[in-house]
């Protein structure tokens, strides 16, 4: 963890000491790691520095994360899609901006130009490949780590306020960090490092209630989600001769099952449980494009496939992107053909020398 050194921690503490209006932001379609890291930092700033920050999001988080978001002070979460002026003035009026769990401004969608224009120093805390370090006054970027929440945990532990003692973290930060790490590792199924288990151990000792967190994350879905999962795995899943599993979820099916944000979370991983499947894709139709999620087994790069064929990127074995209509495919019904052709091309042209 090269970026967590005494020089960078000192820089961080100096910037924090001077800041009056810190803002915390994260990527669009915020997930558990995004909201977990943002709320944990919010509570740390409040307890360690007495500083009330604002969390600025592009769009609303899924309902299951209410248990974290509701711990934040009223009005301190500002959502661009719901109040553009407030989000814009929070960013332009800030004197210190934390960018959590994303590697480049465009990952925040509408906040991109606001972040470009904001004059405040910006601090990156991220675990994705290819971070745009030149945009930040201070970068904590580590790809060999489970999550932004884990990276933030190690940063906070190195501060003089926490000084390596996790029991000094506020309880709400303990819960948020544990949640972010748990969702990004798929409950310890992937991207688990020795440092991840050290963090989990320290947070459990500091009082994290894992049973409560798991119940909030995994046991609060609507019945529709399970019915949709059955339909997707039984009727929509296709597997190519190259060992690529894919599902195209069109708008009509999403309406039929009343799909909400977060309802398909985790489904893209499931086909990887089949022997011989190297990579799994889930495409969800949205307006003017499909959102693409890609997961791969070790030895196949989801990141490169997303970069080369799906206008995206991410991590080595978990990436995302989009398939644009009409730039990439003429109409939604051409998605399956595009996936088959391009993943075949990708696996034959790009993977053979890896
Ligand atoms: P998910 O499939 O869960 O939406 O995303 C998987 C991973 O890929 C996440 O770490 C996410 O940040 C990253 N990712 C998703 N979409 C994009 C994208 O369009 N561009 C890049 N660079 N990364 C993405
Ligand atoms: Mn993350």
XYZ file of N, CA, C and O and ligand atoms in Angstrom, residues 107 128 293 295 311-315 318-321, ligand 1:
76
model
N -16.765 8.797 -14.455
C -17.507 7.744 -13.744
C -18.590 8.327 -12.817
O -19.380 7.591 -12.253
N -9.576 1.077 -8.404
C -9.704 0.655 -9.805
C -8.376 0.824 -10.563
O -7.536 1.628 -10.160
N -22.408 -5.441 -17.436
C -21.604 -5.921 -16.314
C -20.854 -7.155 -16.774
O -21.451 -8.033 -17.402
N -18.042 -10.261 -15.544
C -17.234 -10.937 -14.534
C -16.458 -12.049 -15.225
O -16.968 -12.657 -16.159
N -16.864 -0.119 -24.136
C -16.742 1.287 -23.712
C -16.649 1.445 -22.198
O -17.314 2.310 -21.615
N -15.874 0.594 -21.559
C -15.815 0.678 -20.093
C -14.480 0.221 -19.545
O -13.422 0.420 -20.144
N -14.533 -0.391 -18.384
C -13.328 -0.855 -17.704
C -13.702 -1.305 -16.307
O -14.853 -1.661 -16.059
N -12.730 -1.280 -15.393
C -13.029 -1.680 -14.009
C -11.861 -2.426 -13.418
O -10.736 -1.939 -13.445
N -12.120 -3.608 -12.914
C -11.074 -4.439 -12.313
C -10.787 -5.625 -13.237
O -11.562 -5.917 -14.141
N -13.792 -8.037 -12.690
C -15.133 -7.445 -12.525
C -15.114 -6.071 -13.168
O -14.423 -5.176 -12.698
N -15.846 -5.934 -14.245
C -15.801 -4.656 -14.961
C -17.188 -4.326 -15.496
O -18.130 -5.118 -15.371
N -17.295 -3.147 -16.067
C -18.582 -2.729 -16.612
C -18.377 -1.772 -17.760
O -17.252 -1.358 -18.055
N -19.451 -1.421 -18.399
C -19.382 -0.476 -19.512
C -20.755 -0.274 -20.095
O -21.763 -0.508 -19.434
P -20.798 -3.505 -12.039
O -20.859 -4.622 -13.011
O -20.978 -3.977 -10.634
O -21.660 -2.357 -12.426
O -19.318 -2.925 -12.126
C -18.206 -3.754 -11.898
C -16.985 -2.941 -11.734
O -16.658 -2.259 -12.951
C -17.131 -1.851 -10.689
O -15.939 -1.830 -9.934
C -17.316 -0.585 -11.449
O -16.760 0.494 -10.801
C -16.609 -0.864 -12.768
N -17.361 -0.246 -13.868
C -18.676 -0.391 -14.123
N -19.035 0.311 -15.217
C -17.915 0.919 -15.660
C -17.627 1.807 -16.757
O -18.482 2.169 -17.557
N -16.333 2.232 -16.873
C -15.358 1.853 -16.010
N -14.129 2.316 -16.207
N -15.595 1.030 -14.978
C -16.849 0.560 -14.794
